[in-house]
Amino acid sequence: MSKLVISQPQPVMESRDSQEWTSEVCDCFKDLPQCCFAFWCFPCFACITSKKFGEPLCLPLLEFCFGGLIPPITLATRVSMRHRFGIKVSRSLTGGFLQPHVLHDLNPVCGLQGTICRDCVYSTFCTPCVWCQMAREMKSREITVVMINAKNT
């Protein structure tokens, strides 16, 4: 007797050779319709972007209920995207606001090279722009969906 096994397709992010963000946080003119959508209906835009990234559709809405000073969902999604796309960790903590000797003192303490701090600053003060940047990144790297065929076992 054979049993039919069906697996649901899962989105797979394609990693490119570039280890940098393809756009800056405030590069809204690179995709103006998308940024207008984020401006006029940010919760809808964040939910759609989250779903395209392979996360639950309504995940960003939790930020309105449980978010504190730093928006945790935005921060986690941004860090996750950096890791999935292989975007390298830069040496500066907050875009050059700290002097090199301060960075040298902080790096051994934090165990990080600083990008998480930049992610915190961007996620806290530029939340819609961060979501626009993540949407542009996914668009430029093109999400590929891998379909898994049904198999007889």
Coordinates of C-alpha atoms in Angstrom, one line a residue, residues 6-139:
I6 CA 2.5 16.2 0.4
S7 CA 4.7 19.0 1.7
Q8 CA 3.7 22.6 1.7
P9 CA 5.9 25.0 -0.3
Q10 CA 8.1 27.2 1.8
P11 CA 9.7 30.5 0.7
V12 CA 13.4 30.3 0.3
M13 CA 15.6 33.4 0.3
E14 CA 18.2 33.5 -2.4
S15 CA 21.6 34.8 -1.2
R16 CA 23.6 36.9 -3.6
D17 CA 27.2 37.7 -3.6
S18 CA 26.7 41.2 -2.3
Q19 CA 27.3 41.5 1.4
E20 CA 25.8 45.0 1.7
W21 CA 22.3 46.4 1.8
T22 CA 21.3 47.2 -1.7
S23 CA 19.8 50.5 -0.5
E24 CA 20.0 52.8 2.5
V25 CA 17.3 53.2 5.1
C26 CA 16.1 56.6 3.6
D27 CA 16.3 55.6 -0.1
C28 CA 12.5 56.0 -0.5
F29 CA 12.9 57.3 -4.0
K30 CA 14.3 54.0 -5.2
D31 CA 10.8 52.6 -4.9
L32 CA 8.4 55.4 -4.4
P33 CA 5.1 53.5 -4.7
Q34 CA 6.2 51.1 -2.1
C35 CA 7.2 53.9 0.3
C36 CA 3.9 55.7 -0.3
F37 CA 2.1 52.6 0.6
A38 CA 4.1 52.3 3.8
F39 CA 3.5 55.9 4.6
W40 CA -0.3 55.8 4.1
C41 CA -1.0 52.3 5.5
F42 CA 2.1 51.2 7.5
P43 CA 0.4 48.3 9.4
C44 CA -0.7 46.7 6.1
F45 CA 2.6 47.3 4.5
A46 CA 4.6 45.7 7.4
C47 CA 2.2 42.7 7.5
I48 CA 2.6 42.1 3.7
T49 CA 6.4 42.5 3.9
S50 CA 6.5 40.1 6.8
K51 CA 4.5 37.5 4.9
K52 CA 6.8 37.8 1.8
F53 CA 9.7 37.2 4.1
G54 CA 8.2 33.9 5.2
E55 CA 7.0 35.1 8.6
P56 CA 3.4 35.1 9.9
L57 CA 1.2 37.7 8.3
C58 CA 0.2 39.6 11.4
L59 CA 3.5 39.4 13.2
P60 CA 4.2 43.1 12.9
L61 CA 0.9 43.9 14.6
L62 CA 2.3 42.4 17.9
E63 CA 4.6 45.4 18.0
F64 CA 1.6 47.7 18.6
C65 CA 0.5 45.5 21.6
F66 CA 3.8 44.4 23.1
G67 CA 6.4 46.8 21.8
G68 CA 8.3 48.9 24.2
L69 CA 10.9 51.6 23.6
I70 CA 12.7 49.5 20.9
P71 CA 10.2 47.8 18.5
P72 CA 11.1 44.1 18.9
I73 CA 9.5 42.7 15.8
T74 CA 11.1 45.3 13.5
L75 CA 14.5 44.7 15.1
A76 CA 14.3 40.9 14.9
T77 CA 13.1 41.0 11.3
R78 CA 15.9 43.3 10.3
V79 CA 18.6 41.2 12.0
S80 CA 17.1 38.0 10.6
M81 CA 17.2 39.5 7.1
R82 CA 20.9 40.5 7.6
H83 CA 21.7 36.9 8.5
R84 CA 19.6 35.3 5.7
F85 CA 21.1 37.5 3.0
G86 CA 24.6 37.3 4.4
I87 CA 24.9 41.1 4.8
K88 CA 28.2 41.7 6.5
V89 CA 28.7 43.2 9.9
S90 CA 30.2 46.7 9.7
R91 CA 32.8 48.1 12.2
S92 CA 30.9 51.2 13.1
L93 CA 28.2 51.0 15.8
T94 CA 25.9 53.9 14.9
G95 CA 27.0 55.2 11.6
G96 CA 30.2 56.9 12.8
F97 CA 28.7 58.6 15.9
L98 CA 31.3 56.9 18.2
Q99 CA 35.0 57.5 18.0
P100 CA 37.3 54.5 17.1
H101 CA 38.8 54.2 20.6
V102 CA 35.2 53.9 22.0
L103 CA 34.5 51.2 19.5
H104 CA 37.7 49.4 20.5
D105 CA 36.6 49.5 24.2
L106 CA 33.0 48.4 23.5
N107 CA 33.6 45.5 21.1
P108 CA 35.2 43.1 23.6
V109 CA 32.4 43.9 26.1
C110 CA 29.5 43.4 23.7
G111 CA 31.0 40.5 21.8
L112 CA 29.5 42.2 18.7
Q113 CA 31.0 44.3 16.0
G114 CA 28.2 46.9 16.2
T115 CA 25.5 46.3 13.7
I116 CA 22.9 45.3 16.3
C117 CA 23.3 48.8 17.8
R118 CA 22.7 50.4 14.4
D119 CA 19.7 48.1 13.9
C120 CA 18.3 49.2 17.3
V121 CA 18.7 52.9 16.4
Y122 CA 17.1 52.5 12.9
S123 CA 14.3 50.3 14.2
T124 CA 13.5 52.7 17.0
F125 CA 13.6 56.0 15.2
C126 CA 12.9 55.0 11.5
T127 CA 10.5 52.1 11.7
P128 CA 8.6 52.7 8.5
C129 CA 11.8 53.4 6.6
V130 CA 13.4 50.1 8.0
W131 CA 10.4 48.1 6.7
C132 CA 10.7 49.9 3.3
Q133 CA 14.4 49.0 3.2
M134 CA 13.7 45.4 4.0
A135 CA 11.0 45.3 1.2
R136 CA 13.5 46.8 -1.3
E137 CA 16.1 44.3 -0.2
M138 CA 13.8 41.3 -0.8
K139 CA 12.7 42.8 -4.1

